[in-house]
Short mmCIF file of C-alpha atoms in Angstrom, two decimals:
data_model
loop_
_atom_site.label_atom_id
_atom_site.label_comp_id
_atom_site.label_asym_id
_atom_site.label_seq_id
_atom_site.Cartn_x
_atom_site.Cartn_y
_atom_site.Cartn_z
CA MET Q 1009 3.98 25.38 38.04
CA THR Q 1010 1.01 23.87 36.20
CA LYS Q 1011 1.37 20.19 35.37
CA MET Q 1012 0.50 18.95 31.89
CA SER Q 1013 -2.16 16.69 33.39
CA ASN Q 1014 -3.84 19.75 34.97
CA LEU Q 1015 -4.08 21.85 31.83
CA PRO Q 1016 -7.55 22.97 30.67
CA LYS Q 1017 -9.07 20.60 28.11
CA ASP Q 1018 -8.74 23.03 25.18
CA LEU Q 1019 -5.09 23.78 25.93
CA ALA Q 1020 -4.22 20.12 26.52
CA GLU Q 1021 -5.85 19.23 23.19
CA GLU Q 1022 -3.85 21.96 21.44
CA VAL Q 1023 -0.55 20.71 22.92
CA LEU Q 1024 -1.18 17.01 22.38
CA SER Q 1025 -2.29 17.53 18.78
CA ARG Q 1026 1.41 18.18 18.01
CA VAL Q 1027 2.58 14.67 18.93
CA SER Q 1028 3.47 12.21 16.17
CA LEU Q 1029 1.11 9.44 15.13
CA THR Q 1030 3.35 6.75 16.57
CA SER Q 1031 3.39 8.54 19.96
CA LEU Q 1032 -0.40 8.52 20.36
CA ARG Q 1033 -0.29 5.15 22.10
CA ASN Q 1034 2.02 6.55 24.79
CA VAL Q 1035 -0.27 9.57 25.20
CA ARG Q 1036 -3.25 7.30 25.75
CA LEU Q 1037 -1.36 5.20 28.29
CA THR Q 1038 -0.26 8.25 30.32
CA CYS Q 1039 -3.55 8.89 32.13
CA LYS Q 1040 -7.30 8.33 31.79
CA ASP Q 1041 -7.99 11.98 30.95
CA TRP Q 1042 -5.55 12.00 28.04
CA ASN Q 1043 -6.82 8.64 26.84
CA THR Q 1044 -10.37 10.01 26.73
CA LEU Q 1045 -9.26 13.30 25.19
CA SER Q 1046 -7.20 11.67 22.41
CA LYS Q 1047 -10.12 9.45 21.38
CA GLY Q 1048 -12.53 12.33 20.87
CA GLU Q 1049 -13.67 13.60 17.49
CA SER Q 1050 -12.51 17.16 18.22
CA PHE Q 1051 -8.98 16.01 19.04
CA ALA Q 1052 -8.84 13.78 15.96
CA LYS Q 1053 -9.78 16.67 13.66
CA ASN Q 1054 -7.17 18.97 15.24
CA HIS Q 1055 -4.46 16.31 15.30
CA LEU Q 1056 -4.97 15.09 11.74
CA GLY Q 1057 -5.33 18.66 10.52
CA TYR Q 1058 -2.02 19.64 12.12
CA GLN Q 1059 -0.26 16.56 10.71
CA ALA Q 1060 -1.55 17.40 7.22
CA ILE Q 1061 -0.38 21.02 7.49
CA VAL Q 1062 3.10 19.95 8.61
CA ALA Q 1063 3.36 17.36 5.82
CA ALA Q 1064 2.31 19.90 3.18
CA LYS Q 1065 4.70 22.55 4.51
CA GLU Q 1066 7.61 20.15 4.64
CA LYS Q 1067 6.62 18.51 1.30
CA GLU Q 1068 6.56 15.13 2.99
CA PHE Q 1069 4.79 11.89 2.14
CA MET Q 1070 3.53 9.67 4.92
CA MET Q 1071 4.00 6.02 4.03
CA VAL Q 1072 3.56 2.60 5.58
CA LEU Q 1073 6.64 0.38 5.21
CA MET Q 1074 6.49 -3.36 5.79
CA MET Q 1075 9.93 -4.79 6.36
CA ASP Q 1076 11.07 -8.01 7.99
CA PHE Q 1077 7.43 -8.89 8.88
CA ARG Q 1078 6.94 -5.65 10.85
CA VAL Q 1079 4.94 -2.54 9.93
CA TYR Q 1080 6.48 0.94 10.25
CA LEU Q 1081 5.37 4.51 9.62
CA ILE Q 1082 7.87 6.62 7.68
CA ARG Q 1083 8.00 10.14 6.28
CA VAL Q 1084 9.66 10.69 2.93
CA ASN Q 1085 10.90 14.04 1.66
CA VAL Q 1086 12.92 13.84 -1.54
CA HIS Q 1087 13.69 17.57 -1.29
CA ASN Q 1088 15.99 16.86 1.69
CA ASP Q 1089 19.55 15.59 1.62
CA ILE Q 1090 19.87 11.88 0.91
CA GLU Q 1091 20.80 11.20 4.55
CA SER Q 1092 17.52 12.65 5.86
CA CYS Q 1093 15.03 12.08 3.03
CA ILE Q 1094 13.52 8.98 4.68
CA LYS Q 1095 12.66 9.49 8.34
CA PRO Q 1096 11.32 6.57 10.40
CA GLU Q 1097 8.44 7.65 12.64
CA GLY Q 1098 8.47 4.33 14.46
CA GLU Q 1099 6.90 0.89 14.42
CA LEU Q 1100 3.12 0.65 14.41
CA ILE Q 1101 2.69 -1.67 17.39
CA SER Q 1102 -0.99 -1.88 18.29
CA LEU Q 1103 -1.16 -5.30 16.60
CA GLY Q 1104 1.12 -6.70 19.30
CA ASP Q 1105 4.71 -7.91 19.27
CA GLU Q 1106 3.67 -11.50 18.59
CA VAL Q 1107 2.09 -10.74 15.20
CA ASP Q 1108 4.30 -11.02 12.11
CA VAL Q 1109 2.85 -9.57 8.90
CA SER Q 1110 3.55 -10.88 5.38
CA GLN Q 1111 1.19 -8.60 3.42
CA VAL Q 1112 -0.34 -5.18 4.07
CA PHE Q 1113 -2.91 -3.19 2.07
CA HIS Q 1114 -4.11 0.38 2.66
CA CYS Q 1115 -7.51 1.93 2.05
CA ASP Q 1116 -8.91 5.10 3.59
CA GLY Q 1117 -6.76 4.99 6.74
CA LEU Q 1118 -7.34 1.27 7.34
CA LEU Q 1119 -4.72 -1.44 6.94
CA LEU Q 1120 -5.57 -4.99 5.94
CA CYS Q 1121 -2.82 -7.28 7.25
CA ILE Q 1122 -2.15 -10.93 6.46
CA THR Q 1123 -0.05 -12.84 8.99
CA GLU Q 1124 3.24 -14.47 8.08
CA ASP Q 1125 1.72 -17.96 7.88
CA ASN Q 1126 -1.02 -16.59 5.55
CA ALA Q 1127 -3.63 -18.13 7.85
CA LYS Q 1128 -5.07 -15.07 9.61
CA VAL Q 1129 -6.53 -11.76 8.48
CA VAL Q 1130 -6.79 -8.60 10.59
CA LEU Q 1131 -8.30 -5.21 9.79
CA TRP Q 1132 -6.43 -2.45 11.60
CA ASN Q 1133 -6.90 1.26 12.19
CA PRO Q 1134 -3.46 2.37 13.46
CA TYR Q 1135 -4.73 5.85 14.34
CA TRP Q 1136 -7.25 4.57 16.89
CA GLY Q 1137 -5.31 1.41 17.74
CA GLN Q 1138 -8.37 -0.66 16.82
CA THR Q 1139 -8.19 -4.16 15.31
CA ARG Q 1140 -10.67 -6.73 14.10
CA TRP Q 1141 -9.57 -10.28 13.42
CA ILE Q 1142 -11.52 -11.74 10.51
CA GLU Q 1143 -12.58 -15.36 10.71
CA SER Q 1144 -12.29 -17.12 7.37
CA THR Q 1145 -12.55 -20.70 6.16
CA ASN Q 1146 -9.94 -22.13 3.81
CA ASN Q 1147 -11.36 -24.54 1.27
CA PHE Q 1148 -7.93 -24.91 -0.32
CA HIS Q 1149 -4.58 -25.55 1.36
CA LYS Q 1150 -2.59 -23.23 -0.89
CA LEU Q 1151 -2.81 -20.35 1.60
CA ASP Q 1152 0.03 -18.40 -0.04
CA MET Q 1153 -1.92 -18.35 -3.32
CA TYR Q 1154 -4.83 -16.27 -1.98
CA THR Q 1155 -5.17 -12.65 -3.14
CA TYR Q 1156 -6.69 -9.93 -0.94
CA ALA Q 1157 -8.11 -6.44 -1.41
CA LEU Q 1158 -9.74 -3.82 0.82
CA GLY Q 1159 -12.32 -1.34 -0.41
CA TYR Q 1160 -15.64 0.28 0.36
CA LYS Q 1161 -19.11 1.12 -0.84
CA LYS Q 1162 -19.85 4.80 -0.46
CA SER Q 1163 -23.40 4.96 0.94
CA SER Q 1164 -23.41 8.74 1.41
CA LYS Q 1165 -20.96 11.64 1.66
CA SER Q 1166 -19.87 10.59 5.17
CA SER Q 1167 -20.88 6.91 5.32
CA ARG Q 1168 -18.77 4.07 3.91
CA SER Q 1169 -19.31 0.33 4.10
CA TYR Q 1170 -15.94 -1.44 4.14
CA LYS Q 1171 -15.43 -4.83 2.50
CA ILE Q 1172 -12.64 -7.37 1.96
CA LEU Q 1173 -12.22 -9.35 -1.25
CA ARG Q 1174 -10.42 -12.69 -1.00
CA PHE Q 1175 -9.88 -15.04 -3.90
CA ILE Q 1176 -7.81 -17.89 -5.27
CA ASP Q 1177 -7.76 -18.72 -8.98
CA PHE Q 1178 -5.06 -21.34 -9.25
CA SER Q 1179 -6.88 -23.81 -11.53
CA PRO Q 1180 -10.43 -24.77 -12.57
CA THR Q 1181 -10.62 -27.07 -9.53
CA CYS Q 1182 -8.94 -24.57 -7.19
CA SER Q 1183 -10.90 -21.35 -7.63
CA GLU Q 1184 -12.98 -19.31 -5.20
CA PHE Q 1185 -14.03 -15.64 -4.90
CA LYS Q 1186 -15.51 -14.40 -1.61
CA ILE Q 1187 -16.31 -10.98 -0.14
CA TYR Q 1188 -16.53 -10.02 3.52
CA ASN Q 1189 -18.82 -7.23 4.74
CA ILE Q 1190 -17.48 -5.45 7.83
CA ASN Q 1191 -20.94 -4.27 8.95
CA SER Q 1192 -22.62 -7.67 8.82
CA ASP Q 1193 -19.49 -9.64 9.82
CA SER Q 1194 -20.22 -12.20 7.13
CA TRP Q 1195 -18.68 -13.76 4.00
CA LYS Q 1196 -20.47 -14.21 0.69
CA VAL Q 1197 -19.41 -16.32 -2.27
CA LEU Q 1198 -19.24 -14.43 -5.58
CA ASP Q 1199 -20.08 -15.98 -8.93
CA VAL Q 1200 -16.97 -15.12 -10.94
CA SER Q 1201 -15.66 -16.91 -14.04
CA PRO Q 1202 -13.09 -14.54 -15.57
CA ASP Q 1203 -11.51 -14.99 -18.98
CA TRP Q 1204 -8.36 -13.39 -17.58
CA LYS Q 1205 -6.00 -14.29 -14.75
CA ILE Q 1206 -4.40 -12.32 -11.90
CA ASP Q 1207 -1.19 -14.07 -10.84
CA SER Q 1208 -1.06 -14.68 -7.09
CA TYR Q 1209 2.09 -12.58 -6.63
CA ILE Q 1210 0.46 -9.47 -8.15
CA ARG Q 1211 -0.43 -6.80 -5.59
CA GLY Q 1212 -3.51 -4.69 -6.07
CA VAL Q 1213 -3.76 -0.97 -5.35
CA SER Q 1214 -6.81 0.54 -3.70
CA LEU Q 1215 -8.02 3.87 -5.07
CA LYS Q 1216 -11.29 5.68 -4.28
CA GLY Q 1217 -12.68 2.55 -2.66
CA ASN Q 1218 -11.93 0.16 -5.55
CA THR Q 1219 -8.91 -2.06 -6.26
CA TYR Q 1220 -6.87 -2.40 -9.48
CA TRP Q 1221 -4.56 -5.23 -10.59
CA PHE Q 1222 -2.46 -6.24 -13.56
CA ALA Q 1223 -4.13 -9.16 -15.34
CA ARG Q 1224 -3.33 -11.23 -18.41
CA GLU Q 1225 -5.06 -13.54 -20.85
CA ARG Q 1226 -6.09 -16.73 -19.11
CA HIS Q 1227 -4.26 -18.98 -21.56
CA GLY Q 1228 -0.74 -18.34 -22.78
CA TYR Q 1229 1.06 -15.02 -22.36
CA GLY Q 1230 -1.03 -12.61 -24.36
CA ARG Q 1231 -1.73 -8.96 -23.63
CA THR Q 1232 -1.50 -7.49 -20.14
CA PHE Q 1233 -4.13 -5.00 -18.91
CA LEU Q 1234 -5.74 -3.66 -15.76
CA VAL Q 1235 -8.87 -5.01 -14.11
CA CYS Q 1236 -10.80 -3.32 -11.34
CA PHE Q 1237 -12.98 -4.80 -8.63
CA ASP Q 1238 -15.90 -2.46 -7.96
CA PHE Q 1239 -16.74 -2.81 -4.25
CA THR Q 1240 -20.07 -1.00 -4.68
CA ARG Q 1241 -21.35 -3.41 -7.33
CA GLU Q 1242 -19.30 -6.31 -5.93
CA ARG Q 1243 -17.99 -7.37 -9.30
CA PHE Q 1244 -15.02 -7.04 -11.63
CA ARG Q 1245 -15.38 -4.47 -14.37
CA SER Q 1246 -14.17 -4.51 -17.99
CA ARG Q 1247 -10.51 -4.59 -19.02
CA LEU Q 1248 -8.58 -1.32 -18.91
CA PRO Q 1249 -5.67 -0.66 -21.33
CA LEU Q 1250 -2.08 0.03 -20.28
CA PRO Q 1251 0.13 2.68 -21.95
CA ILE Q 1252 2.77 0.08 -22.80
CA GLN Q 1253 2.86 -3.71 -23.10
CA PRO Q 1254 5.30 -5.56 -20.80
CA CYS Q 1255 6.99 -8.86 -21.63
CA VAL Q 1256 7.02 -11.85 -19.30
CA LEU Q 1257 10.30 -10.98 -17.54
CA ASP Q 1258 9.74 -7.21 -17.35
CA THR Q 1259 9.26 -5.48 -14.00
CA VAL Q 1260 5.77 -4.02 -13.54
CA SER Q 1261 4.31 -2.36 -10.45
CA LEU Q 1262 1.32 -0.20 -9.51
CA SER Q 1263 1.11 2.73 -7.10
CA SER Q 1264 -1.33 5.49 -6.20
CA VAL Q 1265 -0.72 9.23 -6.65
CA ARG Q 1266 -2.28 11.55 -4.05
CA GLU Q 1267 -5.05 8.98 -3.57
CA GLU Q 1268 -6.44 10.30 -6.88
CA GLN Q 1269 -4.57 8.68 -9.78
CA LEU Q 1270 -2.67 5.51 -10.62
CA ALA Q 1271 0.99 5.28 -11.58
CA VAL Q 1272 2.56 2.29 -13.29
CA LEU Q 1273 6.26 1.38 -13.38
CA PHE Q 1274 7.68 -0.62 -16.29
CA GLN Q 1275 11.28 -1.79 -16.58
CA CYS Q 1276 12.28 -3.71 -19.69
CA SER Q 1277 14.31 -6.83 -18.88
CA SER Q 1278 16.38 -6.59 -22.09
CA THR Q 1279 17.22 -2.86 -22.28
CA LEU Q 1280 16.70 -2.09 -18.53
CA GLU Q 1281 14.93 1.15 -19.50
CA MET Q 1282 12.47 2.22 -16.81
CA GLN Q 1283 9.30 4.20 -17.52
CA ILE Q 1284 6.67 5.68 -15.21
CA TRP Q 1285 3.22 6.51 -16.58
CA VAL Q 1286 0.43 8.32 -14.68
CA THR Q 1287 -3.30 8.37 -15.35
CA THR Q 1288 -5.31 11.54 -15.92
CA LYS Q 1289 -8.59 9.72 -15.31
CA ILE Q 1290 -9.23 6.46 -13.50
CA GLU Q 1291 -12.62 4.89 -12.85
CA PRO Q 1292 -13.70 1.24 -12.47
CA ASN Q 1293 -14.68 1.06 -16.14
CA ALA Q 1294 -12.48 3.74 -17.74
CA VAL Q 1295 -8.88 4.93 -17.78
CA LEU Q 1296 -6.96 7.70 -19.55
CA TRP Q 1297 -3.17 7.90 -19.46
CA ASN Q 1298 -1.14 11.07 -19.71
CA SER Q 1299 0.13 11.37 -23.30
CA LYS Q 1300 3.63 12.13 -22.00
CA VAL Q 1301 5.65 9.67 -19.96
CA PHE Q 1302 6.29 10.95 -16.40
CA LEU Q 1303 9.82 9.54 -16.29
CA ALA Q 1304 11.93 7.50 -18.71
CA VAL Q 1305 15.43 6.50 -17.62
CA ASP Q 1306 18.02 4.24 -19.23
CA MET Q 1307 19.33 2.15 -16.33
CA HIS Q 1308 21.61 -0.04 -18.44
CA SER Q 1309 24.70 1.64 -16.99
CA LEU Q 1310 23.59 0.56 -13.51
CA LYS Q 1311 23.29 -3.02 -14.75
CA PHE Q 1312 20.38 -4.06 -12.60
CA GLN Q 1313 16.66 -4.65 -12.88
CA PHE Q 1314 14.22 -4.06 -10.07
CA GLN Q 1315 12.57 -7.18 -8.70
CA VAL Q 1316 9.97 -8.47 -11.16
CA ARG Q 1317 7.46 -9.52 -8.52
CA ALA Q 1318 8.22 -7.56 -5.38
CA SER Q 1319 9.23 -3.96 -6.15
CA SER Q 1320 7.03 -1.19 -4.77
CA PHE Q 1321 7.35 2.53 -5.44
CA PHE Q 1322 5.89 6.02 -5.28
CA ILE Q 1323 6.51 9.23 -7.20
CA ASP Q 1324 7.03 12.88 -6.29
CA GLU Q 1325 5.34 14.91 -9.01
CA GLU Q 1326 7.00 18.23 -8.11
CA LYS Q 1327 10.56 16.89 -7.94
CA ARG Q 1328 9.86 14.41 -10.77
CA VAL Q 1329 11.53 11.47 -9.09
CA VAL Q 1330 10.54 7.90 -8.33
CA VAL Q 1331 11.46 6.08 -5.12
CA VAL Q 1332 11.66 2.29 -5.54
CA PHE Q 1333 11.94 -0.07 -2.56
CA ASP Q 1334 13.91 -3.23 -3.22
CA LYS Q 1335 17.01 -5.16 -2.12
CA GLU Q 1336 20.67 -4.26 -2.54
CA LYS Q 1337 21.60 -5.07 -6.13
CA ARG Q 1338 25.25 -5.97 -5.81
CA TYR Q 1339 24.42 -9.57 -4.98
CA LEU Q 1340 22.05 -12.15 -6.41
CA ALA Q 1341 20.29 -12.47 -3.05
CA SER Q 1342 20.87 -9.80 -0.41
CA SER Q 1343 19.52 -9.29 3.09
CA ARG Q 1344 20.03 -5.52 2.91
CA ASN Q 1345 16.98 -3.41 2.07
CA LYS Q 1346 17.33 -0.27 -0.06
CA ALA Q 1347 15.31 2.67 -1.33
CA TYR Q 1348 16.47 3.82 -4.78
CA ILE Q 1349 15.72 7.45 -5.70
CA VAL Q 1350 15.82 7.98 -9.47
CA GLY Q 1351 15.44 11.39 -11.12
CA VAL Q 1352 14.06 12.33 -14.51
CA ASP Q 1353 17.60 13.19 -15.62
CA GLY Q 1354 18.83 9.67 -14.86
CA THR Q 1355 20.66 10.52 -11.64
CA TRP Q 1356 20.10 8.09 -8.80
CA GLU Q 1357 20.90 7.64 -5.13
CA GLN Q 1358 20.19 4.93 -2.60
CA VAL Q 1359 19.13 4.94 1.05
CA ASP Q 1360 20.03 2.05 3.32
CA LEU Q 1361 16.97 0.70 5.20
CA GLY Q 1362 18.75 -1.96 7.22
CA MET Q 1363 18.99 -5.74 7.16
CA SER Q 1364 16.30 -8.43 6.98
CA VAL Q 1365 16.50 -11.80 8.66
CA ASP Q 1366 15.12 -13.40 5.50
CA LYS Q 1367 16.87 -12.34 2.28
CA PHE Q 1368 13.81 -13.31 0.24
CA VAL Q 1369 11.43 -10.99 2.14
CA TYR Q 1370 11.33 -7.69 0.24
CA PRO Q 1371 10.44 -4.27 1.68
CA LEU Q 1372 6.97 -3.09 0.74
CA VAL Q 1373 5.74 0.51 0.81
CA CYS Q 1374 2.26 1.95 0.33
CA SER Q 1375 0.76 5.37 0.88
CA TYR Q 1376 -0.95 6.06 4.20
CA VAL Q 1377 -3.50 8.73 5.06
CA PRO Q 1378 -4.75 8.37 8.66
CA SER Q 1379 -8.50 8.45 9.17
#
């Protein structure tokens, strides 16, 4: 009988390309030959190609889920029964068991992770198991007030220069915008004096190498809009309009759609109506929104509002549903994490994601495309 370790290279590559992403680490630890094989360009193309085919056939989304300071890979298929629509692939562990993560951002297969104490920054490619810890100086002690983003400058069709934006804009005397270039391993201070403000709890969404946030007038509570940081030009671009104006206590959240468009979730705090709008065009200096709302649901009968600052979501365009990650809503503060699946007809179901040690740490989901 032929052992797996003695298979010809082509056959071994074909067999191993069927393993899940979270099992690659075990493959690489099995023997030197498999470690070398699984780190080759040919294997990567076959493996990622097979994973994409399976996901498309099964109508699955691959997502990164941060929960209880750990990072997991999950597959979501809203066409399945509620019991099997969210399938955990496993914990992404190449950061090490000792690292707790409080924030995670995705761009082009890379994850930017901020540690629980908000003091350390690491750039991580889960597919290759590669990490780079980024040294940074803190001129201000309000570490939890810093905002981060990951993007890239596209130098050519196949070459990308990755960068990290880090800023704090707490007050005129506590403001700093810096950008880190991965290639040169260096930080640069940016000259930025915006007439708008991005609140520190607002998460940005990376799309096509740039990052978008909700922003508001710098003084008072005027209009809300989108702003984009252009990583190629290394500057913020002009304001972009939203399809609807939220009030101060409304829930608002951003998400990406197929890595091509933006989706925005609004939930009114007074009526509890939830709306999802999707762009038809999104560029650093221009946006067009679909003239028809993707989903509008009256959630007053459910008597709860998704978390104003912490809810994350994604949509399934074919099934016309939204999946929102939040806490259990029966209690004011719950340790139980939930995924709420809401359909265009107003029907909804919930999936239990387990307990958190800290009831104030909310589950966070973002799309993930390995690279």
